[in-house]
Amino acid sequence: MSLQPKQVNFTEYWREISNTLSCIITCGKVDRRIWSDRFSDVYELCVASPEPLHNELYDGIRSFLENHVTVIIEDIKQSGDENLISAYHKHWERYSKGSQYINSLCSYLNQQFIKKNKRTNAEYSYGDISLLEPHPNYLEIGELAYDVWKKLLITPLQKGLVEAVLDEIHRDRIHTGSLNHSVVHSVINSLVSVDEQSRPNSQLVLYKSVFESSFLRTTGEYYKQKASDYISKLTCCEYLEKSIQLLNEEDLRSRKFLHPSSYQEVKAEMEKRISSDHVEMLHAECADLIEKESFKDLKNMYTLLMPIKATYPLCHCLENHIKKIGLEMVESFTQENIHQQFVEAMLQLHKKYSTMVKETFSNDQHFIAVLDKACAAVINHKSPNQRFCKSPELLVKYSDSLLRKSTKALSETDIDEKLNASITVFKYLADKDIYQGVYQRMLCKRLIYKSSASMDAEEAMINRLKQTCGYEFTNKLHRMFTDINISADLTNKFVDYCKDKTPLDHSFSILVLQAGAWPISSQKIPRFQLPSELEGSVQAFEKFYETRFNGRKLSWVHGYSTGELKLSYLGKPYYVTLGLFQMAILLQFNEGDRFSSSELKDRTKLEDKEWNRHITPLLDSKMLVVVCLIFNPPSLSTF
């Protein structure tokens, strides 16, 4: 093939080209040599001398396509209305494929002539077409073929064609369709292809105006009637289930037949007819379904109401139901182990309805908020005769029962799981300050009296509180832990100090606690005379402490102190652990077998309130016995 321009006879060239086009457009077999020759003919016409013949070639191809489509439309009409879709599909499949082959054959014409003269997308979008140069709007050959199909075939056939497609889709809905789904999809998709090829960025105007609007209208009418029939014949639960089935079936049908841009439009139309049109009826059933806790039906109800943003009544009913169940639990508690009953019941309530929100309402944020609001209302509930809510104190007692040494054998894993779960209840407490104060007092007792089951568990619990409420909330608790650790080291150093000075004749340990961190007031320390046996240890420690921390003042809180005594008057020795005040009373009997109550109070310097509180356990346990002499006044009772 010569690349040099030459003078050619258009008529002779066109005769050969048109014969080849007739074969290509019907997807007939074309020999490779003939294809190459026609490709060369197109090139030679475009570079012909003295003037290129591309205009004549373009007009000839357009006339050829128009004549061919005219023949096709006559054939489709003769096939009859019952075969309209099948005939259209057959010709479209062949024509669309053949037009792409012709487009490839005319690639030189497209590149060198048409693309230089066609209007751009910017001109279509932003330019005023009336002000453009008065030349025709050239289309690439493939685009031209689709444009001819649109104008000469789709436009005159669109009414009958759309009706036939809609009728076939309707028969698919009632399960009487006979055509292959791919045939119907091909017919619908031809509208999209023509739109996209004949004018890029057309936004599917043809597809939406010719087909989609009619499809949405007939779909709405069909499901409006279908929903009315269901409501008149079925119960609400059956209606919910059938409606979900219809939604799923129509969604699948959309994906079989329609362009993806229609999926959401069809879904919205379905929701309007099935849900929005009957929303009052659906809302009226919410309370009953919640009361029965019919999870399956509730999930169906949520599926219908959520897309139309009509879930408020469902949320409201769920909130009231959770409150009702929770308060019934609270009222059923017995006085024994009420703290354990309270926490375990609240955890059970939260777990049950958390599962419901997750599995039935897909963890919808509105329903999560409803669950939180209802749980908070139950946990912070107080009866009319209560001044304060007891929940903070009950929760602290629950934690204390787990953290304190106990005869109940719980593994560390079980304790950790229960403490971790208790944080769920803690998060809902309105009075966290009350919780903090009670927790601090109970922690104080566990640390001072060494009754904690595990220091690791104690620290882990404080860290959980810190993660929930921040550092300031647990600042004092951390300082209490720090004091315990420092005091252990201080005791060891004091023992070493005494070895170098004057060894003690008994074991002695000390807790030095920061005044602002512990719930202990130095202003409420009762008056007390330290036993002579302990004075030396106390004085030695004060000297030791002053050498290490000059300027710090120690205030002795004897009411929290304990001691271990060996009882040697019962035949065999017994060891008992006592509070320091009780220990001071018993130590007086190292100096005599009998003392009057006034003598003991004078020796210990205890006031009446403290005296009565500490002497009673000693009498109840028979460690001391009252000897009543007839001639003695009652105030002179002798032990």
mmCIF file with all atom_site columns, N, CA, C and O in Angstrom, residues 30-48:
data_model
loop_
_atom_site.group_PDB
_atom_site.id
_atom_site.type_symbol
_atom_site.label_atom_id
_atom_site.label_alt_id
_atom_site.label_comp_id
_atom_site.label_asym_id
_atom_site.label_entity_id
_atom_site.label_seq_id
_atom_site.pdbx_PDB_ins_code
_atom_site.Cartn_x
_atom_site.Cartn_y
_atom_site.Cartn_z
_atom_site.occupancy
_atom_site.B_iso_or_equiv
_atom_site.pdbx_formal_charge
_atom_site.auth_seq_id
_atom_site.auth_comp_id
_atom_site.auth_asym_id
_atom_site.auth_atom_id
_atom_site.pdbx_PDB_model_num
ATOM 1  N N  . VAL A 1 30 ? -15.201 -12.101 7.063  1.00 0.00 ? 30 VAL A N  1
ATOM 2  C CA . VAL A 1 30 ? -14.447 -11.248 6.144  1.00 0.00 ? 30 VAL A CA 1
ATOM 3  C C  . VAL A 1 30 ? -13.016 -11.760 6.088  1.00 0.00 ? 30 VAL A C  1
ATOM 4  O O  . VAL A 1 30 ? -12.358 -11.896 7.125  1.00 0.00 ? 30 VAL A O  1
ATOM 5  N N  . ASP A 1 31 ? -12.549 -12.031 4.885  1.00 0.00 ? 31 ASP A N  1
ATOM 6  C CA . ASP A 1 31 ? -11.179 -12.525 4.707  1.00 0.00 ? 31 ASP A CA 1
ATOM 7  C C  . ASP A 1 31 ? -10.180 -11.455 5.134  1.00 0.00 ? 31 ASP A C  1
ATOM 8  O O  . ASP A 1 31 ? -10.410 -10.259 4.963  1.00 0.00 ? 31 ASP A O  1
ATOM 9  N N  . ARG A 1 32 ? -9.046  -11.908 5.675  1.00 0.00 ? 32 ARG A N  1
ATOM 10 C CA . ARG A 1 32 ? -8.027  -10.974 6.157  1.00 0.00 ? 32 ARG A CA 1
ATOM 11 C C  . ARG A 1 32 ? -7.527  -10.062 5.044  1.00 0.00 ? 32 ARG A C  1
ATOM 12 O O  . ARG A 1 32 ? -7.284  -8.874  5.263  1.00 0.00 ? 32 ARG A O  1
ATOM 13 N N  . ARG A 1 33 ? -7.392  -10.611 3.852  1.00 0.00 ? 33 ARG A N  1
ATOM 14 C CA . ARG A 1 33 ? -6.895  -9.796  2.739  1.00 0.00 ? 33 ARG A CA 1
ATOM 15 C C  . ARG A 1 33 ? -7.885  -8.701  2.380  1.00 0.00 ? 33 ARG A C  1
ATOM 16 O O  . ARG A 1 33 ? -7.496  -7.553  2.143  1.00 0.00 ? 33 ARG A O  1
ATOM 17 N N  . ILE A 1 34 ? -9.176  -9.067  2.387  1.00 0.00 ? 34 ILE A N  1
ATOM 18 C CA . ILE A 1 34 ? -10.194 -8.073  2.056  1.00 0.00 ? 34 ILE A CA 1
ATOM 19 C C  . ILE A 1 34 ? -10.219 -6.983  3.134  1.00 0.00 ? 34 ILE A C  1
ATOM 20 O O  . ILE A 1 34 ? -10.346 -5.795  2.821  1.00 0.00 ? 34 ILE A O  1
ATOM 21 N N  . TRP A 1 35 ? -10.084 -7.419  4.390  1.00 0.00 ? 35 TRP A N  1
ATOM 22 C CA . TRP A 1 35 ? -10.044 -6.422  5.482  1.00 0.00 ? 35 TRP A CA 1
ATOM 23 C C  . TRP A 1 35 ? -8.889  -5.443  5.281  1.00 0.00 ? 35 TRP A C  1
ATOM 24 O O  . TRP A 1 35 ? -9.070  -4.231  5.425  1.00 0.00 ? 35 TRP A O  1
ATOM 25 N N  . SER A 1 36 ? -7.728  -5.955  4.925  1.00 0.00 ? 36 SER A N  1
ATOM 26 C CA . SER A 1 36 ? -6.560  -5.085  4.717  1.00 0.00 ? 36 SER A CA 1
ATOM 27 C C  . SER A 1 36 ? -6.776  -4.151  3.542  1.00 0.00 ? 36 SER A C  1
ATOM 28 O O  . SER A 1 36 ? -6.404  -2.964  3.589  1.00 0.00 ? 36 SER A O  1
ATOM 29 N N  . ASP A 1 37 ? -7.401  -4.699  2.484  1.00 0.00 ? 37 ASP A N  1
ATOM 30 C CA . ASP A 1 37 ? -7.648  -3.856  1.310  1.00 0.00 ? 37 ASP A CA 1
ATOM 31 C C  . ASP A 1 37 ? -8.611  -2.719  1.650  1.00 0.00 ? 37 ASP A C  1
ATOM 32 O O  . ASP A 1 37 ? -8.414  -1.576  1.236  1.00 0.00 ? 37 ASP A O  1
ATOM 33 N N  . ARG A 1 38 ? -9.681  -3.033  2.429  1.00 0.00 ? 38 ARG A N  1
ATOM 34 C CA . ARG A 1 38 ? -10.655 -1.979  2.753  1.00 0.00 ? 38 ARG A CA 1
ATOM 35 C C  . ARG A 1 38 ? -10.029 -0.945  3.698  1.00 0.00 ? 38 ARG A C  1
ATOM 36 O O  . ARG A 1 38 ? -10.343 0.242   3.619  1.00 0.00 ? 38 ARG A O  1
ATOM 37 N N  . PHE A 1 39 ? -9.134  -1.401  4.566  1.00 0.00 ? 39 PHE A N  1
ATOM 38 C CA . PHE A 1 39 ? -8.450  -0.464  5.454  1.00 0.00 ? 39 PHE A CA 1
ATOM 39 C C  . PHE A 1 39 ? -7.617  0.513   4.635  1.00 0.00 ? 39 PHE A C  1
ATOM 40 O O  . PHE A 1 39 ? -7.587  1.718   4.891  1.00 0.00 ? 39 PHE A O  1
ATOM 41 N N  . SER A 1 40 ? -6.960  -0.034  3.586  1.00 0.00 ? 40 SER A N  1
ATOM 42 C CA . SER A 1 40 ? -6.164  0.811   2.691  1.00 0.00 ? 40 SER A CA 1
ATOM 43 C C  . SER A 1 40 ? -7.054  1.759   1.901  1.00 0.00 ? 40 SER A C  1
ATOM 44 O O  . SER A 1 40 ? -6.703  2.933   1.684  1.00 0.00 ? 40 SER A O  1
ATOM 45 N N  . ASP A 1 41 ? -8.250  1.269   1.501  1.00 0.00 ? 41 ASP A N  1
ATOM 46 C CA . ASP A 1 41 ? -9.161  2.129   0.741  1.00 0.00 ? 41 ASP A CA 1
ATOM 47 C C  . ASP A 1 41 ? -9.592  3.327   1.586  1.00 0.00 ? 41 ASP A C  1
ATOM 48 O O  . ASP A 1 41 ? -9.683  4.452   1.081  1.00 0.00 ? 41 ASP A O  1
ATOM 49 N N  . VAL A 1 42 ? -9.889  3.082   2.865  1.00 0.00 ? 42 VAL A N  1
ATOM 50 C CA . VAL A 1 42 ? -10.287 4.179   3.748  1.00 0.00 ? 42 VAL A CA 1
ATOM 51 C C  . VAL A 1 42 ? -9.163  5.197   3.846  1.00 0.00 ? 42 VAL A C  1
ATOM 52 O O  . VAL A 1 42 ? -9.387  6.412   3.768  1.00 0.00 ? 42 VAL A O  1
ATOM 53 N N  . TYR A 1 43 ? -7.937  4.708   3.999  1.00 0.00 ? 43 TYR A N  1
ATOM 54 C CA . TYR A 1 43 ? -6.786  5.604   4.102  1.00 0.00 ? 43 TYR A CA 1
ATOM 55 C C  . TYR A 1 43 ? -6.626  6.427   2.829  1.00 0.00 ? 43 TYR A C  1
ATOM 56 O O  . TYR A 1 43 ? -6.439  7.659   2.893  1.00 0.00 ? 43 TYR A O  1
ATOM 57 N N  . GLU A 1 44 ? -6.718  5.787   1.662  1.00 0.00 ? 44 GLU A N  1
ATOM 58 C CA . GLU A 1 44 ? -6.493  6.489   0.397  1.00 0.00 ? 44 GLU A CA 1
ATOM 59 C C  . GLU A 1 44 ? -7.568  7.530   0.135  1.00 0.00 ? 44 GLU A C  1
ATOM 60 O O  . GLU A 1 44 ? -7.288  8.597   -0.427 1.00 0.00 ? 44 GLU A O  1
ATOM 61 N N  . LEU A 1 45 ? -8.819  7.251   0.544  1.00 0.00 ? 45 LEU A N  1
ATOM 62 C CA . LEU A 1 45 ? -9.869  8.252   0.378  1.00 0.00 ? 45 LEU A CA 1
ATOM 63 C C  . LEU A 1 45 ? -9.609  9.460   1.276  1.00 0.00 ? 45 LEU A C  1
ATOM 64 O O  . LEU A 1 45 ? -9.901  10.603  0.893  1.00 0.00 ? 45 LEU A O  1
ATOM 65 N N  . CYS A 1 46 ? -9.070  9.211   2.469  1.00 0.00 ? 46 CYS A N  1
ATOM 66 C CA . CYS A 1 46 ? -8.824  10.309  3.415  1.00 0.00 ? 46 CYS A CA 1
ATOM 67 C C  . CYS A 1 46 ? -7.650  11.176  2.999  1.00 0.00 ? 46 CYS A C  1
ATOM 68 O O  . CYS A 1 46 ? -7.567  12.342  3.426  1.00 0.00 ? 46 CYS A O  1
ATOM 69 N N  . VAL A 1 47 ? -6.712  10.648  2.196  1.00 0.00 ? 47 VAL A N  1
ATOM 70 C CA . VAL A 1 47 ? -5.542  11.425  1.784  1.00 0.00 ? 47 VAL A CA 1
ATOM 71 C C  . VAL A 1 47 ? -5.539  11.668  0.274  1.00 0.00 ? 47 VAL A C  1
ATOM 72 O O  . VAL A 1 47 ? -4.492  11.966  -0.316 1.00 0.00 ? 47 VAL A O  1
ATOM 73 N N  . ALA A 1 48 ? -6.726  11.517  -0.334 1.00 0.00 ? 48 ALA A N  1
ATOM 74 C CA . ALA A 1 48 ? -6.815  11.622  -1.802 1.00 0.00 ? 48 ALA A CA 1
ATOM 75 C C  . ALA A 1 48 ? -6.365  13.000  -2.287 1.00 0.00 ? 48 ALA A C  1
ATOM 76 O O  . ALA A 1 48 ? -6.448  13.992  -1.566 1.00 0.00 ? 48 ALA A O  1
#
